[in-house]
Amino acid sequence: MALEAETKNVVAKFEYSDEDVNKGVQEFLRQMSEGLEKENTSLSQIPTYVTAVPNGTEKGLYMAVDLGGTNFRVCSIQLNGDTTFNLTFSKVAIPRELMLAKKAEDLFSFLAKQIELFLKTHHEEQFDHHVRRRETVSSPDGYKDEHVFRLGFTFSFPVHQIGINKGTLIRWTKGFDIPDAIDKDVCALLQAEIDKLGLPVKVAALVNDTVGTLMARSYTSPGKTGTLLGAIFGTGTNGAYVEKLSNLKKPLAGEYDKSTGDMVINTEWGSFDNQLNILPNTTWDIQLDQASVNPGIQMYEKRVSGMFLGEIVRLVIAGLLKDPSVALFKDDNSSQNDMGSTTNIGEQSGLFTQWGLDTSILSVAAADNTPELSTLRQELDKSLLIYAASLEDAQAFKAIAGAVGRRAARLSAVAIGAIVLQSGKLTETADEPVDIGVDGSLVEHYPYFRDMIFEALRAIDGIGEEGAKRIRIGIAKDGSGVGAALIALVAASLEG
């Protein structure tokens, strides 16, 4: 009985009530407003220089490249003008030595060569035509740009953006270290190498993948309503939304289109409430934060994103294993275990190492509703080397993992709900859907994650049952591909 009682005690500590959700929404709104007014706030509220979202009727052939980590992806996207598109892509690993290159141009010339190879392979006709024209025209400016591909560049490293296709590198992450590139405009670096190869490509937009998610959803979503919010709930979490320009009070460098009255804002909401005004803070949250590479930072992300949920569960389980009064994964003898054996844990089990419990097992636990929890018990055996776990053990694990997942979903609803309220869209019209695009492993693969988000949205003052019915959350795929191409399209339309 001690195990069941202790499990209930743990689960209660992860409870995030309707009242907590509402307090969270109010604080999120306050920090959003603060981020629109000044720099160096919890929510960075970064203007993206993207001032319109697509409606699905856009047409054309665009390119996108994505440098998000150890791979470089090159795509071309044919927008068909009917919310559909055709995507062609190639992917190549970045050689380790180029991640640590002496000069920025070493990396960027490699990237440009991949673009050249892609064009030769997949767009031979346009490529050859361009080369022929270049050879027959005496003046370099003697031909028009109609065969120039507009390219969206998804660059998933911290940049200071100063225009739709201008941004200087703040620092490298993810194993890259090329000091020569710091403080340089990454679009200009790529364009210089493209120009050396004489390619018909113009870097038209610098793209954040979350903004790309917003654009991709807005193009593919049903109806003519533009999407309000693009959100990632995966390894990390972030959101980008459409804000009224009149609410953006802090000074904005560079040029942008003021005619729409809107500006897409990248919230960088992983760092929401780093000061812990309202975020829940259990002993396990504290342990996780103190052992992380960035203590005190990304506090919202550490309670919501897939990278951290497994670690929270591991810390809870590891703590219970050390408690002699709690019989978790231990039996006095085989008669106490419905497997007719005694439970033991392999020495190499991930339970004993930081990050050793993958968040994917939370999805298995949530999905297994069989009376014997046999799928979960097989997974505990396979991925955590917990052999012959009893039914009671599996029930305790399922309850704890479920409590951590449920809290993450309800915290996700805080950000979504606050942005819906900030937009005023529920009161502007009586029936138009409020469209939200989401991407990431949690919303795609964690069972009932979206259901739990909606349950919390219904509890938010100003949304309620009726408002929640109008919020439409749909999966948006490939923000760094089709989303980047769509930003290149928006940028190209501003050139004229």
Coordinates of C-alpha atoms in Angstrom, one line a residue:
M1 CA 0.0 0.0 0.0
A2 CA 2.9 2.3 0.7
L3 CA 3.7 2.5 -3.1
E4 CA 0.2 3.4 -4.0
A5 CA 0.0 6.1 -1.3
E6 CA 3.4 7.5 -2.2
T7 CA 2.5 7.6 -5.9
K8 CA -0.7 9.6 -5.1
N9 CA 1.4 12.0 -3.1
V10 CA 3.9 12.5 -6.1
V11 CA 1.0 12.9 -8.6
A12 CA -0.6 15.6 -6.4
K13 CA 2.6 17.6 -6.5
F14 CA 2.4 17.8 -10.3
E15 CA -1.3 18.9 -10.3
Y16 CA -1.7 22.2 -12.2
S17 CA -5.2 23.4 -11.4
D18 CA -7.6 25.6 -13.4
E19 CA -6.8 28.4 -11.0
D20 CA -3.1 27.9 -11.7
V21 CA -3.7 28.0 -15.4
N22 CA -5.5 31.3 -15.2
K23 CA -2.8 32.9 -13.0
G24 CA -0.3 31.6 -15.6
V25 CA -2.2 33.2 -18.5
Q26 CA -2.3 36.6 -16.8
E27 CA 1.4 36.5 -16.1
F28 CA 2.1 35.4 -19.7
L29 CA 0.1 38.4 -21.0
R30 CA 2.0 40.7 -18.7
Q31 CA 5.4 39.3 -19.8
M32 CA 4.3 39.5 -23.5
S33 CA 3.4 43.1 -23.1
E34 CA 6.7 43.8 -21.3
G35 CA 8.7 42.2 -24.1
L36 CA 6.9 44.3 -26.7
E37 CA 7.9 47.5 -24.8
K38 CA 11.6 46.9 -24.0
E39 CA 14.7 44.6 -24.5
N40 CA 16.2 42.1 -22.0
T41 CA 12.9 40.7 -20.7
S42 CA 11.9 37.1 -20.0
L43 CA 9.9 36.8 -23.2
S44 CA 12.1 38.3 -25.8
Q45 CA 9.2 39.1 -28.3
I46 CA 11.6 39.4 -31.3
P47 CA 10.2 41.2 -34.3
T48 CA 10.8 38.9 -37.4
Y49 CA 10.2 41.6 -40.1
V50 CA 7.6 39.2 -41.6
T51 CA 4.5 41.3 -41.8
A52 CA 1.9 39.0 -43.5
V53 CA 0.9 35.3 -43.5
P54 CA -0.2 33.4 -46.6
N55 CA -3.8 32.3 -47.3
G56 CA -3.1 29.3 -49.5
T57 CA -3.6 30.9 -52.9
E58 CA 0.1 31.8 -53.4
K59 CA 1.9 30.2 -56.4
G60 CA 5.4 29.8 -57.6
L61 CA 8.7 27.9 -57.3
Y62 CA 10.9 28.8 -54.3
M63 CA 13.9 27.4 -52.5
A64 CA 14.7 26.8 -48.9
V65 CA 17.8 25.7 -47.0
D66 CA 18.0 24.6 -43.4
L67 CA 21.1 24.7 -41.3
G68 CA 19.7 23.5 -38.0
G69 CA 22.4 21.3 -36.6
T70 CA 24.6 18.6 -38.0
N71 CA 22.7 18.3 -41.4
F72 CA 22.1 20.8 -44.2
R73 CA 18.9 20.4 -46.1
V74 CA 18.2 22.0 -49.5
C75 CA 14.6 22.1 -50.9
S76 CA 12.6 23.4 -53.7
I77 CA 8.9 24.0 -53.2
Q78 CA 6.3 24.4 -55.9
L79 CA 3.3 26.2 -54.4
N80 CA 0.2 25.2 -56.3
G81 CA -2.1 28.0 -55.2
D82 CA -4.7 25.7 -53.7
T83 CA -3.2 25.1 -50.2
T84 CA -1.1 22.2 -51.7
F85 CA 2.6 22.1 -52.6
N86 CA 5.2 19.8 -54.0
L87 CA 8.5 19.5 -52.2
T88 CA 11.8 18.1 -53.5
F89 CA 14.8 18.0 -51.1
S90 CA 18.2 16.6 -50.4
K91 CA 20.1 16.4 -47.2
V92 CA 23.8 16.2 -46.4
A93 CA 25.8 15.8 -43.2
I94 CA 28.1 18.8 -42.4
P95 CA 31.7 17.5 -42.2
R96 CA 32.9 17.8 -38.6
E97 CA 35.9 19.9 -39.6
L98 CA 33.6 22.5 -41.2
M99 CA 31.7 22.9 -37.9
L100 CA 35.0 24.1 -36.5
A101 CA 36.3 25.9 -39.6
K102 CA 38.9 28.7 -39.3
K103 CA 37.0 30.9 -41.7
A104 CA 33.3 31.5 -42.1
E105 CA 33.6 31.2 -45.9
D106 CA 34.8 27.5 -45.6
L107 CA 31.4 26.5 -44.2
F108 CA 29.3 28.8 -46.4
S109 CA 31.1 27.8 -49.6
F110 CA 30.3 24.2 -48.8
L111 CA 26.6 25.2 -48.3
A112 CA 26.6 27.1 -51.6
K113 CA 28.1 24.0 -53.4
Q114 CA 25.2 21.9 -52.1
I115 CA 22.8 24.4 -53.5
E116 CA 24.6 24.2 -56.9
L117 CA 24.5 20.4 -56.8
F118 CA 20.8 20.5 -55.9
L119 CA 19.9 22.8 -58.8
K120 CA 21.9 20.7 -61.3
T121 CA 20.2 17.5 -60.1
H122 CA 16.6 18.7 -59.6
H123 CA 16.3 21.9 -61.7
E124 CA 18.6 21.2 -64.6
E125 CA 16.5 23.0 -67.2
Q126 CA 16.3 26.3 -65.2
F127 CA 20.0 26.0 -64.3
D128 CA 21.2 25.4 -67.8
H129 CA 18.9 28.1 -69.2
H130 CA 20.4 30.6 -66.7
V131 CA 24.0 29.6 -67.6
R132 CA 23.3 29.9 -71.3
R133 CA 21.7 33.4 -70.9
R134 CA 24.7 34.5 -68.8
E135 CA 27.1 33.4 -71.5
T136 CA 25.1 35.3 -74.2
V137 CA 24.5 38.6 -72.5
S138 CA 27.5 41.0 -72.6
S139 CA 26.4 43.2 -69.7
P140 CA 26.0 41.5 -66.2
D141 CA 22.8 43.5 -65.8
G142 CA 21.6 42.8 -69.3
Y143 CA 19.0 40.3 -68.3
K144 CA 16.0 40.3 -66.0
D145 CA 15.7 38.3 -62.8
E146 CA 12.8 36.0 -63.8
H147 CA 14.8 32.8 -63.4
V148 CA 16.3 33.8 -60.0
F149 CA 15.1 31.5 -57.2
R150 CA 14.1 33.3 -54.1
L151 CA 15.5 31.4 -51.1
G152 CA 14.4 31.2 -47.5
F153 CA 17.4 30.5 -45.1
T154 CA 16.4 28.7 -41.9
F155 CA 19.3 29.3 -39.6
S156 CA 18.7 27.8 -36.2
F157 CA 21.3 29.6 -34.2
P158 CA 21.0 32.8 -32.1
V159 CA 21.0 35.8 -34.5
H160 CA 20.2 39.5 -34.1
Q161 CA 17.8 40.1 -37.0
I162 CA 17.8 43.6 -38.6
G163 CA 15.7 43.0 -41.7
I164 CA 13.8 40.2 -43.5
N165 CA 17.0 39.0 -45.0
K166 CA 19.6 40.4 -42.6
G167 CA 20.8 39.0 -39.4
T168 CA 24.1 38.9 -37.5
L169 CA 25.3 35.8 -35.7
I170 CA 25.3 36.2 -31.9
R171 CA 26.9 32.8 -31.0
W172 CA 27.2 29.3 -32.2
T173 CA 25.5 26.3 -30.5
K174 CA 25.0 22.6 -31.3
G175 CA 28.7 21.8 -31.7
F176 CA 29.6 24.6 -34.2
D177 CA 32.4 27.0 -33.4
I178 CA 33.6 29.3 -36.1
P179 CA 34.6 32.6 -34.3
D180 CA 35.2 34.3 -37.7
A181 CA 31.4 34.3 -38.3
I182 CA 30.4 36.0 -35.1
D183 CA 28.7 39.5 -35.6
K184 CA 28.6 38.9 -39.4
D185 CA 25.4 38.9 -41.5
V186 CA 24.8 35.2 -42.2
C187 CA 22.6 35.9 -45.3
A188 CA 25.4 38.0 -46.8
L189 CA 27.9 35.3 -46.1
L190 CA 25.7 32.7 -47.9
Q191 CA 24.9 35.1 -50.8
A192 CA 28.6 35.9 -51.3
E193 CA 29.4 32.2 -51.8
I194 CA 26.3 31.7 -54.1
D195 CA 27.5 34.7 -56.2
K196 CA 31.0 33.2 -56.5
L197 CA 29.4 30.2 -58.1
G198 CA 27.2 32.4 -60.3
L199 CA 24.0 30.7 -59.2
P200 CA 20.5 32.1 -60.0
V201 CA 19.6 32.3 -56.3
K202 CA 18.8 35.2 -54.0
V203 CA 18.8 34.8 -50.2
A204 CA 15.4 36.6 -49.7
A205 CA 14.6 35.8 -46.1
L206 CA 16.2 34.7 -42.9
V207 CA 13.9 32.3 -41.2
N208 CA 13.3 31.1 -37.7
D209 CA 11.8 27.6 -37.8
T210 CA 8.9 28.5 -35.5
V211 CA 7.9 31.4 -37.8
G212 CA 8.2 28.9 -40.6
T213 CA 5.7 26.6 -38.8
L214 CA 3.2 29.6 -38.6
M215 CA 3.6 30.2 -42.3
A216 CA 3.3 26.6 -43.4
R217 CA 0.1 26.1 -41.4
S218 CA -1.3 29.4 -42.7
Y219 CA -0.8 28.2 -46.3
T220 CA -2.1 24.7 -45.8
S221 CA -5.0 25.3 -43.3
P222 CA -8.6 25.1 -44.5
G223 CA -10.5 28.3 -45.3
K224 CA -9.3 31.8 -45.9
T225 CA -8.5 32.7 -42.3
G226 CA -4.8 33.3 -41.7
T227 CA -3.1 31.4 -38.9
L228 CA -2.6 33.3 -35.6
L229 CA 0.1 31.2 -34.0
G230 CA 2.8 28.6 -34.9
A231 CA 4.0 26.6 -32.0
I232 CA 6.6 23.9 -31.5
F233 CA 6.1 21.3 -28.7
G234 CA 8.9 18.9 -29.3
T235 CA 12.5 18.5 -28.1
G236 CA 12.2 22.3 -27.4
T237 CA 9.2 24.6 -27.3
N238 CA 8.6 28.0 -28.8
G239 CA 5.9 30.1 -30.5
A240 CA 5.6 32.8 -33.1
Y241 CA 2.3 34.8 -33.6
V242 CA 0.8 37.7 -35.5
E243 CA 0.8 40.9 -33.4
K244 CA -0.6 44.3 -34.2
L245 CA 2.1 46.7 -35.1
S246 CA 0.5 49.3 -32.8
N247 CA 1.3 47.0 -29.8
L248 CA 5.0 46.9 -30.7
K249 CA 6.5 49.8 -28.7
K250 CA 10.2 49.1 -28.6
P251 CA 12.4 50.7 -31.3
L252 CA 12.8 48.6 -34.5
A253 CA 15.9 49.0 -36.7
G254 CA 15.8 48.4 -40.5
E255 CA 13.1 48.5 -43.1
Y256 CA 9.8 46.6 -43.0
D257 CA 6.4 46.8 -44.6
K258 CA 4.0 48.8 -42.4
S259 CA 1.0 48.5 -44.8
T260 CA -0.4 45.3 -43.2
G261 CA -0.5 46.8 -39.7
D262 CA 0.9 43.4 -38.4
M263 CA 4.2 42.0 -37.4
V264 CA 5.0 38.3 -36.7
I265 CA 6.7 38.1 -33.3
N266 CA 9.0 35.3 -32.2
T267 CA 8.2 35.0 -28.5
E268 CA 11.1 32.7 -27.5
W269 CA 8.7 31.5 -24.9
G270 CA 11.0 28.8 -23.6
S271 CA 12.3 31.4 -21.2
F272 CA 8.8 32.5 -20.0
D273 CA 8.8 33.3 -16.3
N274 CA 12.5 32.5 -15.6
Q275 CA 11.9 34.4 -12.4
L276 CA 9.4 31.7 -11.3
N277 CA 6.6 34.2 -10.5
I278 CA 3.9 31.5 -11.3
L279 CA 5.6 28.4 -12.8
P280 CA 5.3 25.3 -10.6
N281 CA 8.6 24.3 -8.9
T282 CA 8.7 20.9 -7.4
T283 CA 11.9 19.4 -5.8
W284 CA 12.4 17.5 -9.0
D285 CA 12.2 20.6 -11.2
I286 CA 14.8 22.2 -8.9
Q287 CA 17.1 19.1 -9.2
L288 CA 16.7 19.1 -13.0
D289 CA 17.5 22.8 -13.3
Q290 CA 20.5 22.7 -11.0
A291 CA 22.1 19.8 -13.0
S292 CA 21.3 21.4 -16.4
V293 CA 23.8 23.3 -18.6
N294 CA 21.9 26.5 -18.2
P295 CA 20.5 26.8 -14.6
G296 CA 17.9 29.5 -14.1
I297 CA 17.2 29.8 -17.8
Q298 CA 14.5 28.3 -20.1
M299 CA 12.4 27.5 -17.1
Y300 CA 9.1 27.2 -19.0
E301 CA 10.8 24.9 -21.6
K302 CA 12.2 22.7 -18.7
R303 CA 8.6 21.9 -17.7
V304 CA 7.0 21.6 -21.1
S305 CA 9.4 20.2 -23.7
G306 CA 10.2 16.6 -24.7
M307 CA 13.8 17.0 -23.9
F308 CA 13.1 17.4 -20.2
L309 CA 9.9 15.5 -19.3
G310 CA 11.7 12.1 -19.3
E311 CA 14.4 13.5 -17.0
I312 CA 11.7 14.8 -14.5
V313 CA 10.2 11.3 -14.4
R314 CA 13.6 9.7 -14.0
L315 CA 14.4 12.0 -11.0
V316 CA 11.1 11.1 -9.3
I317 CA 11.6 7.3 -9.9
A318 CA 15.3 7.5 -8.8
G319 CA 14.2 9.2 -5.6
L320 CA 11.6 6.6 -4.8
L321 CA 14.1 3.8 -5.4
K322 CA 16.3 5.3 -2.7
D323 CA 13.4 5.3 -0.2
P324 CA 13.4 2.0 1.7
S325 CA 9.8 2.4 2.8
V326 CA 8.5 2.4 -0.8
A327 CA 8.4 -0.9 -2.6
L328 CA 9.0 0.3 -6.2
F329 CA 10.7 -2.2 -8.5
K330 CA 11.6 -4.4 -5.5
D331 CA 9.9 -7.6 -4.1
D332 CA 10.5 -9.5 -1.0
N333 CA 9.8 -12.7 -2.9
S334 CA 8.3 -13.9 -6.2
S335 CA 4.9 -14.5 -4.7
Q336 CA 4.4 -10.7 -4.4
N337 CA 4.9 -10.2 -8.1
D338 CA 2.2 -11.2 -10.7
M339 CA 5.1 -12.1 -13.1
G340 CA 5.9 -15.0 -10.7
S341 CA 9.5 -13.6 -10.4
T342 CA 11.3 -10.9 -8.6
T343 CA 11.9 -7.5 -10.2
N344 CA 15.5 -6.4 -10.7
I345 CA 17.1 -3.5 -12.5
G346 CA 20.1 -3.9 -14.7
E347 CA 23.2 -2.0 -13.6
Q348 CA 23.3 -0.2 -16.9
S349 CA 19.7 1.1 -16.7
G350 CA 19.2 4.6 -17.8
L351 CA 17.4 5.2 -14.5
F352 CA 20.8 5.8 -13.0
T353 CA 22.2 8.4 -15.4
Q354 CA 21.2 11.9 -16.3
W355 CA 18.9 12.0 -19.5
G356 CA 18.8 8.2 -19.3
L357 CA 15.0 8.0 -19.5
D358 CA 13.8 8.9 -23.0
T359 CA 10.5 10.9 -23.1
S360 CA 9.2 8.4 -25.7
I361 CA 8.4 6.0 -22.8
L362 CA 5.9 8.5 -21.5
S363 CA 4.0 8.1 -24.7
V364 CA 4.0 4.3 -24.3
A365 CA 2.8 4.7 -20.7
A366 CA 0.0 7.0 -21.7
A367 CA -1.1 4.8 -24.6
D368 CA -1.2 1.5 -22.7
N369 CA -4.7 1.0 -21.2
T370 CA -4.5 -2.8 -21.1
P371 CA -5.5 -4.4 -17.7
E372 CA -2.0 -5.9 -17.3
L373 CA -0.1 -2.9 -18.7
S374 CA 1.9 -5.5 -20.7
T375 CA 3.1 -3.0 -23.4
L376 CA 4.5 -0.6 -20.8
R377 CA 6.1 -3.5 -18.9
Q378 CA 7.8 -4.7 -22.1
E379 CA 9.1 -1.2 -22.7
L380 CA 10.4 -0.9 -19.1
D381 CA 12.3 -4.1 -19.7
K382 CA 13.6 -3.2 -23.1
S383 CA 14.5 0.5 -22.7
L384 CA 15.3 0.8 -19.0
L385 CA 16.4 -2.8 -18.2
I386 CA 13.7 -3.1 -15.5
Y387 CA 13.2 -6.9 -15.6
A388 CA 9.9 -8.5 -14.4
A389 CA 8.3 -5.2 -13.2
S390 CA 5.0 -6.1 -11.3
L391 CA 1.6 -4.7 -12.3
E392 CA 1.8 -2.3 -9.2
D393 CA 5.2 -1.0 -10.4
A394 CA 3.9 -0.3 -13.9
Q395 CA 0.8 1.4 -12.5
A396 CA 3.0 3.7 -10.4
F397 CA 5.2 4.5 -13.3
K398 CA 2.2 5.2 -15.6
A399 CA 0.6 7.5 -13.0
I400 CA 3.8 9.5 -12.4
A401 CA 4.6 9.8 -16.1
G402 CA 1.0 10.8 -16.8
A403 CA 1.1 13.5 -14.2
V404 CA 4.3 15.0 -15.7
G405 CA 2.8 14.9 -19.2
R406 CA -0.5 16.3 -18.1
R407 CA 1.2 19.3 -16.3
A408 CA 3.2 19.9 -19.5
A409 CA 0.0 20.0 -21.6
R410 CA -1.7 22.4 -19.3
L411 CA 1.3 24.7 -19.2
S412 CA 1.3 24.6 -23.0
A413 CA -2.3 25.8 -22.9
V414 CA -1.1 28.8 -20.8
A415 CA 0.9 30.1 -23.8
I416 CA -1.7 29.3 -26.4
G417 CA -4.5 30.8 -24.4
A418 CA -2.7 34.0 -23.6
I419 CA -1.9 34.6 -27.3
V420 CA -5.5 33.9 -28.3
L421 CA -6.7 36.4 -25.7
Q422 CA -4.0 39.0 -26.7
S423 CA -5.1 38.8 -30.4
G424 CA -8.8 39.7 -29.5
K425 CA -9.8 37.2 -32.3
L426 CA -12.5 35.6 -30.2
T427 CA -14.3 38.9 -29.8
E428 CA -13.6 40.4 -33.3
T429 CA -15.9 37.9 -35.0
A430 CA -18.6 35.5 -33.8
D431 CA -17.8 32.4 -35.8
E432 CA -14.4 32.6 -37.5
P433 CA -12.0 29.8 -36.3
V434 CA -8.8 30.9 -34.5
D435 CA -6.3 28.8 -36.4
I436 CA -3.1 27.5 -34.6
G437 CA -0.4 25.4 -36.2
V438 CA 1.7 23.0 -34.1
D439 CA 4.7 20.8 -34.7
G440 CA 6.8 18.5 -32.6
S441 CA 6.9 15.1 -31.1
L442 CA 4.7 15.9 -28.1
V443 CA 1.7 17.1 -30.1
E444 CA 2.2 14.4 -32.7
H445 CA 3.0 11.3 -30.7
Y446 CA 2.0 11.8 -27.0
P447 CA -1.5 10.4 -26.7
Y448 CA -4.2 12.9 -25.6
F449 CA -1.7 15.8 -25.4
R450 CA -4.0 18.0 -27.6
D451 CA -7.1 16.8 -25.6
M452 CA -5.4 17.9 -22.4
I453 CA -4.5 21.3 -23.9
F454 CA -8.2 21.8 -24.9
E455 CA -9.4 20.8 -21.4
A456 CA -7.2 23.6 -19.9
L457 CA -8.2 26.1 -22.6
R458 CA -11.9 25.6 -21.7
A459 CA -11.0 26.6 -18.1
I460 CA -9.4 30.0 -19.1
D461 CA -11.4 33.1 -18.3
G462 CA -12.2 34.9 -21.6
I463 CA -12.1 31.6 -23.6
G464 CA -14.4 29.1 -21.8
E465 CA -16.4 26.3 -23.5
E466 CA -17.6 28.4 -26.4
G467 CA -14.3 30.0 -27.2
A468 CA -12.4 26.7 -27.0
K469 CA -14.7 25.3 -29.7
R470 CA -13.5 28.0 -32.1
I471 CA -9.8 27.3 -31.5
R472 CA -8.6 25.0 -34.2
I473 CA -5.2 23.3 -33.6
G474 CA -3.7 21.6 -36.6
I475 CA -0.4 19.9 -37.3
A476 CA 1.9 22.1 -39.4
K477 CA 4.6 20.1 -41.1
D478 CA 8.0 21.3 -42.3
G479 CA 8.3 24.9 -41.1
S480 CA 11.9 25.0 -42.2
G481 CA 11.0 23.9 -45.7
V482 CA 7.7 25.1 -47.0
G483 CA 7.5 27.7 -44.3
A484 CA 10.9 29.2 -45.3
A485 CA 9.8 29.2 -48.9
L486 CA 6.7 31.1 -48.0
I487 CA 8.7 33.8 -46.1
A488 CA 10.9 34.1 -49.2
L489 CA 7.7 34.7 -51.2
V490 CA 6.5 37.4 -48.8
A491 CA 9.9 39.0 -49.0
A492 CA 10.0 38.9 -52.8
S493 CA 6.6 40.6 -52.9
L494 CA 8.1 43.5 -50.9
E495 CA 11.0 43.9 -53.3
G496 CA 9.0 45.7 -55.9

